[in-house]
XYZ file of C-alpha atoms in Angstrom:
279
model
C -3.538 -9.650 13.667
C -0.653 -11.319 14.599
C 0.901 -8.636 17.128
C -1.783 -9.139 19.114
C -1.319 -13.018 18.685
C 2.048 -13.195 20.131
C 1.340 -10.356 22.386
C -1.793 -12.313 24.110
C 0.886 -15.748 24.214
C 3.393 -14.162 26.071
C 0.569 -13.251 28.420
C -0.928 -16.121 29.105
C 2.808 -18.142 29.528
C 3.641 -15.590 32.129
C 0.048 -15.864 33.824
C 1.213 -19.843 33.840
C 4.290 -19.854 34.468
C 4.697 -17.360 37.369
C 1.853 -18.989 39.702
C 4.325 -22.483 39.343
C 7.049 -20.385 40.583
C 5.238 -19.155 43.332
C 4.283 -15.365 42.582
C 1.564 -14.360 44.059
C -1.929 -13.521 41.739
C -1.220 -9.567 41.909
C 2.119 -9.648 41.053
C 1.321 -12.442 38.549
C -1.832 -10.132 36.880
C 0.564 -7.024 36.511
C 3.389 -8.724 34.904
C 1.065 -10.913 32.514
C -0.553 -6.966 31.338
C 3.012 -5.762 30.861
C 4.008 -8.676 29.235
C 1.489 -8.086 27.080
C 1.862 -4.387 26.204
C 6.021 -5.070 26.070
C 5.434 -7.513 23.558
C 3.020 -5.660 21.138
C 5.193 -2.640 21.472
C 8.085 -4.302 21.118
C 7.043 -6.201 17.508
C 4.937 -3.029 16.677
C 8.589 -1.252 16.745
C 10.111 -3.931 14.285
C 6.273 -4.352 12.193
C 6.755 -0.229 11.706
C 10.360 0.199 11.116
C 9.910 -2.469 8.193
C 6.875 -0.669 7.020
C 8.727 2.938 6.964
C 11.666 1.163 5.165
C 9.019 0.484 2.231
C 7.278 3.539 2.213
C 10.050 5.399 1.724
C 11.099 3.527 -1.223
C 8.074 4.215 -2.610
C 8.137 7.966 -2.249
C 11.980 8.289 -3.634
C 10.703 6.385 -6.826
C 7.906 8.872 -6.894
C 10.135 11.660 -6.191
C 13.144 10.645 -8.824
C 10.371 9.966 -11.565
C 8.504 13.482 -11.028
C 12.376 14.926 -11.535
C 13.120 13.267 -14.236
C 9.653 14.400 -16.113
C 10.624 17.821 -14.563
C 13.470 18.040 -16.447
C 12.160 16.576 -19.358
C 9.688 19.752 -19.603
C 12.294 22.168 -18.674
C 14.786 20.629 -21.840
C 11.467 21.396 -24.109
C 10.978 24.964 -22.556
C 14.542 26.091 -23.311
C 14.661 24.228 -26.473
C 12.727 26.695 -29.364
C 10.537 25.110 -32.091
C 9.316 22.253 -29.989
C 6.574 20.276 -30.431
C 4.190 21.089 -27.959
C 1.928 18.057 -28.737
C 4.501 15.169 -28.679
C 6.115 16.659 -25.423
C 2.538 16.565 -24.015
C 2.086 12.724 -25.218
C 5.439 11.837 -23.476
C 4.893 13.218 -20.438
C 1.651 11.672 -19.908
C 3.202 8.187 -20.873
C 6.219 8.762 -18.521
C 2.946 9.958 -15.806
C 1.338 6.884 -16.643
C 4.499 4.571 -16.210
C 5.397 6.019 -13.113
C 1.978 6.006 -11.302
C 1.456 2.051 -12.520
C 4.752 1.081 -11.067
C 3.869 2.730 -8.050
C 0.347 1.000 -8.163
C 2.338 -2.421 -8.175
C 5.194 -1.958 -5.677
C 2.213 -1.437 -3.411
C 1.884 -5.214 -3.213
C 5.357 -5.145 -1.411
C 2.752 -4.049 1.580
C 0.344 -6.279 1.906
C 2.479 -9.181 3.867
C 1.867 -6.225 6.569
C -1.711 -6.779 6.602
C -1.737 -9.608 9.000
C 0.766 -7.568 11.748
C -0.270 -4.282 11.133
C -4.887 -3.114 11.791
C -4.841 -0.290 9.327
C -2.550 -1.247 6.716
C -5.502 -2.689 4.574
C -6.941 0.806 4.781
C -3.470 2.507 4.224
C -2.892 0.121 1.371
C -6.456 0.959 -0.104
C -5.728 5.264 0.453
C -2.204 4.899 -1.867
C -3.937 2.423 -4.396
C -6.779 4.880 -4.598
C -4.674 7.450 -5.785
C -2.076 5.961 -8.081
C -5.359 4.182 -9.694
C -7.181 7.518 -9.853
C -3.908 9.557 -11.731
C -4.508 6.727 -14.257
C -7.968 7.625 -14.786
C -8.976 3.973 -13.731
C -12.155 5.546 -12.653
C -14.278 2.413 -11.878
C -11.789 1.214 -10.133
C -11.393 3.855 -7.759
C -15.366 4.001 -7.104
C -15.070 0.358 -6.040
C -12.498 1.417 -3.348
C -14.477 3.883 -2.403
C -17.801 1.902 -2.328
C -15.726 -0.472 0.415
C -15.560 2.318 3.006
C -16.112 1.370 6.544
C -14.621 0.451 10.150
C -11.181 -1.259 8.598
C -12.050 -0.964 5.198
C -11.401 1.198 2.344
C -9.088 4.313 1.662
C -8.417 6.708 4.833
C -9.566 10.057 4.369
C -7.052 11.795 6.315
C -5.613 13.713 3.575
C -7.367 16.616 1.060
C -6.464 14.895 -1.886
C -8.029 11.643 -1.099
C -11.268 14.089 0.305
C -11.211 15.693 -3.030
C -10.941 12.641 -5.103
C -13.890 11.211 -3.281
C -15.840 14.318 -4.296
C -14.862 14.572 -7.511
C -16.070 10.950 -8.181
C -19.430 11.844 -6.387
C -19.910 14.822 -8.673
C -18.922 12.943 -11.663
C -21.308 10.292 -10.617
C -23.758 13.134 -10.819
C -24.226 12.896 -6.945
C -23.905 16.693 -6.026
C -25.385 16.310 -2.662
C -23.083 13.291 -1.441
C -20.429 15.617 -2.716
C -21.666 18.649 -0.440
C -21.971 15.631 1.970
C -18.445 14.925 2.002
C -17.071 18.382 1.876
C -19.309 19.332 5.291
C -17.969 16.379 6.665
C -14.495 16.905 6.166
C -13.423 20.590 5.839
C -13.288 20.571 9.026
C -10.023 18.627 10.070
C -8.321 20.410 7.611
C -7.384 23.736 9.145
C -6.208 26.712 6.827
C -4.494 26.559 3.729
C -4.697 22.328 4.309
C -8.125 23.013 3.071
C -7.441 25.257 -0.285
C -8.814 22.309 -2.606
C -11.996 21.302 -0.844
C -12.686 25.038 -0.991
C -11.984 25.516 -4.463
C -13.423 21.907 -5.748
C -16.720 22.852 -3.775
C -17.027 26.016 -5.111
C -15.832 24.487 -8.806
C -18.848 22.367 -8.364
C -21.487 24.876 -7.303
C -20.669 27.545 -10.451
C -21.013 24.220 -12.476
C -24.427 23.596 -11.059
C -25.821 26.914 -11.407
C -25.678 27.738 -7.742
C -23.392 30.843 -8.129
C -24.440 32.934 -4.435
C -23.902 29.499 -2.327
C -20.390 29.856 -4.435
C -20.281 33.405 -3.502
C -20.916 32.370 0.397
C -18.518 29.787 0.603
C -15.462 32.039 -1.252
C -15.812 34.299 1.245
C -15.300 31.698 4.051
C -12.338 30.169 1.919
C -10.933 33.685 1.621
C -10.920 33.656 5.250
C -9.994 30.428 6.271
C -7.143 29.817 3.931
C -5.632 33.269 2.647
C -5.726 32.104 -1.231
C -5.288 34.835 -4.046
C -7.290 32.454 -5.823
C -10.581 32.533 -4.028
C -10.580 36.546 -3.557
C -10.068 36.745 -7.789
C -13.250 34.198 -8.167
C -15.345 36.001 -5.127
C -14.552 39.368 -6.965
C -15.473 37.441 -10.563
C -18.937 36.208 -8.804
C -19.499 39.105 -7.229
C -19.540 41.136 -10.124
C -21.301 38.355 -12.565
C -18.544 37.392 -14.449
C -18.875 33.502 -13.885
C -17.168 32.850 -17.200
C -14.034 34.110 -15.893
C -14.057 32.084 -12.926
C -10.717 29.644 -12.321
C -9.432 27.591 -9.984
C -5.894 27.626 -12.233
C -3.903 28.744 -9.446
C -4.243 25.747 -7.145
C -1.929 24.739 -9.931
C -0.987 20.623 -10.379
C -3.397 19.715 -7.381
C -6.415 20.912 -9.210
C -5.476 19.652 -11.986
C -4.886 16.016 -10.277
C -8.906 15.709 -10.410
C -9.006 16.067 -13.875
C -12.009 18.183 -14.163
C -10.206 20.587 -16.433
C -7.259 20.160 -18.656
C -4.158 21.824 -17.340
C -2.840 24.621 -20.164
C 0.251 23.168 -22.293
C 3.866 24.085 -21.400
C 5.061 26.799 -22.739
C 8.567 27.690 -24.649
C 10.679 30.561 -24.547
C 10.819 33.424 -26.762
C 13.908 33.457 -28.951
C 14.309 36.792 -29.964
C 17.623 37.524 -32.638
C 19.298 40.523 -33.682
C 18.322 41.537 -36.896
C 21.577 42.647 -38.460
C 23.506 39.633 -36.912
C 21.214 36.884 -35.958
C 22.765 36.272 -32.302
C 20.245 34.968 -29.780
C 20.272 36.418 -26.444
């Protein structure tokens, strides 16, 4: 890394070049260690600021292209007689478009590799989940399968947690996803952990393992305060697994693709019968 290059030169210049001008060795040892730290902090600042310049690039193109499909899906909501199918294609195009430009500018971070310890791993979290809303699943398992001390995507957020699981339990590895959500659940602290609750409680109706879901709503209930895990505890609870649903942790559930999200809806248009005026 080069911060620590330069850092480690200035150093070792100072630990030279202060002995020639006769400092003594402590003085000489305490100004070569805050040469040192000076220097890393000091390109660290300029390394970061450069960084944080890009990143927030990349979430105001996010940001402006989730608006702009926004509005396209309020236009088709207002508008009656729509067709519900073609708005459906063209937002998942414009989805599509959007997530693979985001996948590319990405490569505007990697020059940071080299100044920067974690940035690999930071690049690998934000390709992970632009390659994962594109439903380039093999990808993403390959990220995933490079995890390690400085490698692969940070878990330090629920949707990357959840992604991982959901991979696991499409990969029909149930336990690695129980794994996971053990591991995890607990840095996120209230509602931070709504999805791992409700995707590990998704997965354990799917596998037939309906009182371990039971169990586990009841500490969601508790830890997080969701509407949604009291409806599917009283739904278990009462042996209606059919009508369990996880549709009120709304776009983040559907992120994992497990189910299909229900198609927009338009308004009712209703008319006056004697003089046709809508209203």
């Amino acid at each position: 890394m080069l911060s620590l290059l330069i850092s480690a030169v200035v150093s070792i210049v100072l630990a030279i070049a202060l002995p020639a001008a006769g400092v003594n060795r402590g003085t000489t040892i305490f100004f070569s260690i805050v040469g040192f730290l000076a220097a890393f902090y000091l390109v660290g600042f300029f390394v970061r600021k450069q960084i944080t310049k890009v990143q927030k690039e990349l979430q105001e193109n996010m940001l402006a292209g989730q608006q702009r499909m926004n509005r396209k899906i309020q236009q088709f909501q207002r508008k009656p007689g729509g067709n519900i199918k073609l708005i459906q294609r063209q937002i998942e195009t414009d989805q599509k478009q959007l997530y693979q430009e985001a996948l590319d500018f990405t490569e505007r971070l990697v020059p940071f590799k080299k100044w920067s310890l974690l940035m690999g791993r930071q690049i690998a979290s934000l390709r992970m989940q632009f390659l994962y809303q594109l439903k380039e699943f093999e990808q993403v398992d390959a990220l995933l399968a490079t995890g390690g001390f400085l490698k692969g995507p940070m878990m330090m957020e629920p949707m990357l947690v959840a992604m991982k699981m959901a991979r696991q339990y499409k990969n029909k590895d149930v336990a690695g996803a129980q794994k996971t959500f053990n591991r995890r659940i607990k840095w996120f602290r209230g509602d931070r952990g709504t999805l791992l609750y409700g995707l590990m409680s998704w997965i354990l109706v799917k596998e037939g393992e309906t009182d371990k879901a039971r169990e586990l709503l009841m500490k969601a209930k508790e830890a997080t305060g969701n509407e949604t895990f009291t409806f599917n505890w009283e739904r278990l609870s009462n042996d209606k697994v059919k009508s369990f649903s996880n549709a009120g942790l709304g776009e983040e559930w559907y992120g994992l693709y497990l189910e299909n999200p229900p198609a927009p809806k338009q308004q009712m248009v209703r008319q006056n019968a004697q003089k046709g005026r809508r209203f």
